[in-house]
Coordinates of C-alpha atoms in Angstrom, one line a residue:
R25 CA -44.3 -30.7 24.7
H26 CA -41.3 -28.7 23.4
S27 CA -38.9 -29.4 20.6
A28 CA -35.4 -30.1 22.1
V29 CA -33.6 -28.5 19.1
S30 CA -35.1 -25.1 19.8
H31 CA -34.1 -25.0 23.5
Q32 CA -30.6 -23.9 22.5
E33 CA -32.1 -20.4 21.6
G34 CA -34.2 -20.1 24.7
L35 CA -37.3 -20.9 22.7
A36 CA -39.2 -24.1 22.2
V37 CA -42.0 -25.1 19.9
D38 CA -45.4 -25.9 21.4
L39 CA -46.0 -29.0 19.4
A40 CA -49.7 -29.0 20.1
H41 CA -50.1 -25.5 18.6
G42 CA -46.9 -25.1 16.5
R43 CA -45.9 -21.8 18.1
P44 CA -42.7 -20.8 19.9
V45 CA -42.7 -20.4 23.6
R46 CA -40.1 -19.1 26.1
V47 CA -38.5 -21.8 28.2
G48 CA -36.9 -19.8 31.0
T49 CA -39.7 -20.6 33.4
C50 CA -39.4 -24.3 32.9
W51 CA -35.7 -24.1 33.8
A52 CA -36.5 -22.3 37.1
E53 CA -39.2 -24.9 37.8
A54 CA -36.9 -27.8 37.0
R55 CA -34.1 -26.5 39.1
A56 CA -36.5 -25.9 42.0
A57 CA -38.0 -29.3 41.7
L58 CA -34.6 -31.0 41.7
A59 CA -33.5 -29.1 44.8
D60 CA -36.7 -29.6 46.7
P61 CA -36.4 -32.3 49.4
A62 CA -40.2 -32.9 49.2
Q63 CA -39.8 -33.9 45.6
Q64 CA -36.7 -36.1 46.0
A65 CA -38.7 -39.2 45.1
R66 CA -39.7 -37.7 41.7
T67 CA -37.5 -39.0 38.9
V68 CA -35.5 -36.7 36.7
L69 CA -37.6 -38.0 33.8
D70 CA -40.8 -36.9 35.5
I71 CA -39.3 -33.4 36.0
A72 CA -38.1 -33.4 32.4
L73 CA -41.6 -34.3 31.1
A74 CA -43.2 -31.6 33.3
A75 CA -40.7 -29.1 31.9
G76 CA -42.0 -29.9 28.4
F77 CA -39.3 -32.3 27.1
G78 CA -40.3 -35.5 25.4
S79 CA -37.4 -37.6 26.7
I80 CA -34.6 -37.6 29.2
G81 CA -31.6 -37.3 26.8
P82 CA -32.4 -33.8 25.4
F83 CA -33.3 -32.6 28.9
N84 CA -30.0 -33.8 30.3
R85 CA -28.0 -32.2 27.5
A86 CA -29.9 -28.9 27.7
F87 CA -29.8 -28.8 31.5
K88 CA -26.1 -29.4 31.6
E89 CA -25.6 -26.7 29.0
E90 CA -27.8 -24.3 31.0
A91 CA -26.6 -25.1 34.5
G92 CA -23.1 -26.5 34.0
V93 CA -23.9 -29.8 35.6
S94 CA -26.3 -32.7 35.0
P95 CA -29.7 -32.7 36.6
S96 CA -28.7 -35.6 38.8
E97 CA -25.6 -33.7 39.9
W98 CA -27.6 -30.5 40.5
R99 CA -30.0 -32.5 42.8
R100 CA -27.1 -34.3 44.6
K101 CA -25.4 -31.0 45.4
A102 CA -28.6 -29.1 46.3
L103 CA -29.8 -31.9 48.7
D104 CA -26.2 -32.6 50.0
L105 CA -26.5 -36.3 48.9
P106 CA -23.5 -38.6 48.7
S107 CA -22.0 -39.3 45.4
P108 CA -23.2 -42.6 43.8
I109 CA -19.5 -43.2 42.8
P110 CA -17.5 -44.7 45.6
E111 CA -14.3 -42.9 46.6
R112 CA -11.0 -44.7 46.1
A113 CA -9.0 -45.6 49.1

């Protein structure tokens, strides 16, 4: 698992070994998983954990900083899903 604090610099800490690792690959994998129709049933939390985050909050904040939108919004747009917020008449 990675330290959420270090993600801001593009590095994370491998908590098992105490060494820094690059996180660019996990971003690409997370974005791809969120946009993959075959992985639509996977939760954002599951994708966050697979990317090395220990919880959903730091993943959501870091993803939004990196991509400009939340992971859920990224998925919604990529899969052309309707907004969960009803439109006003």
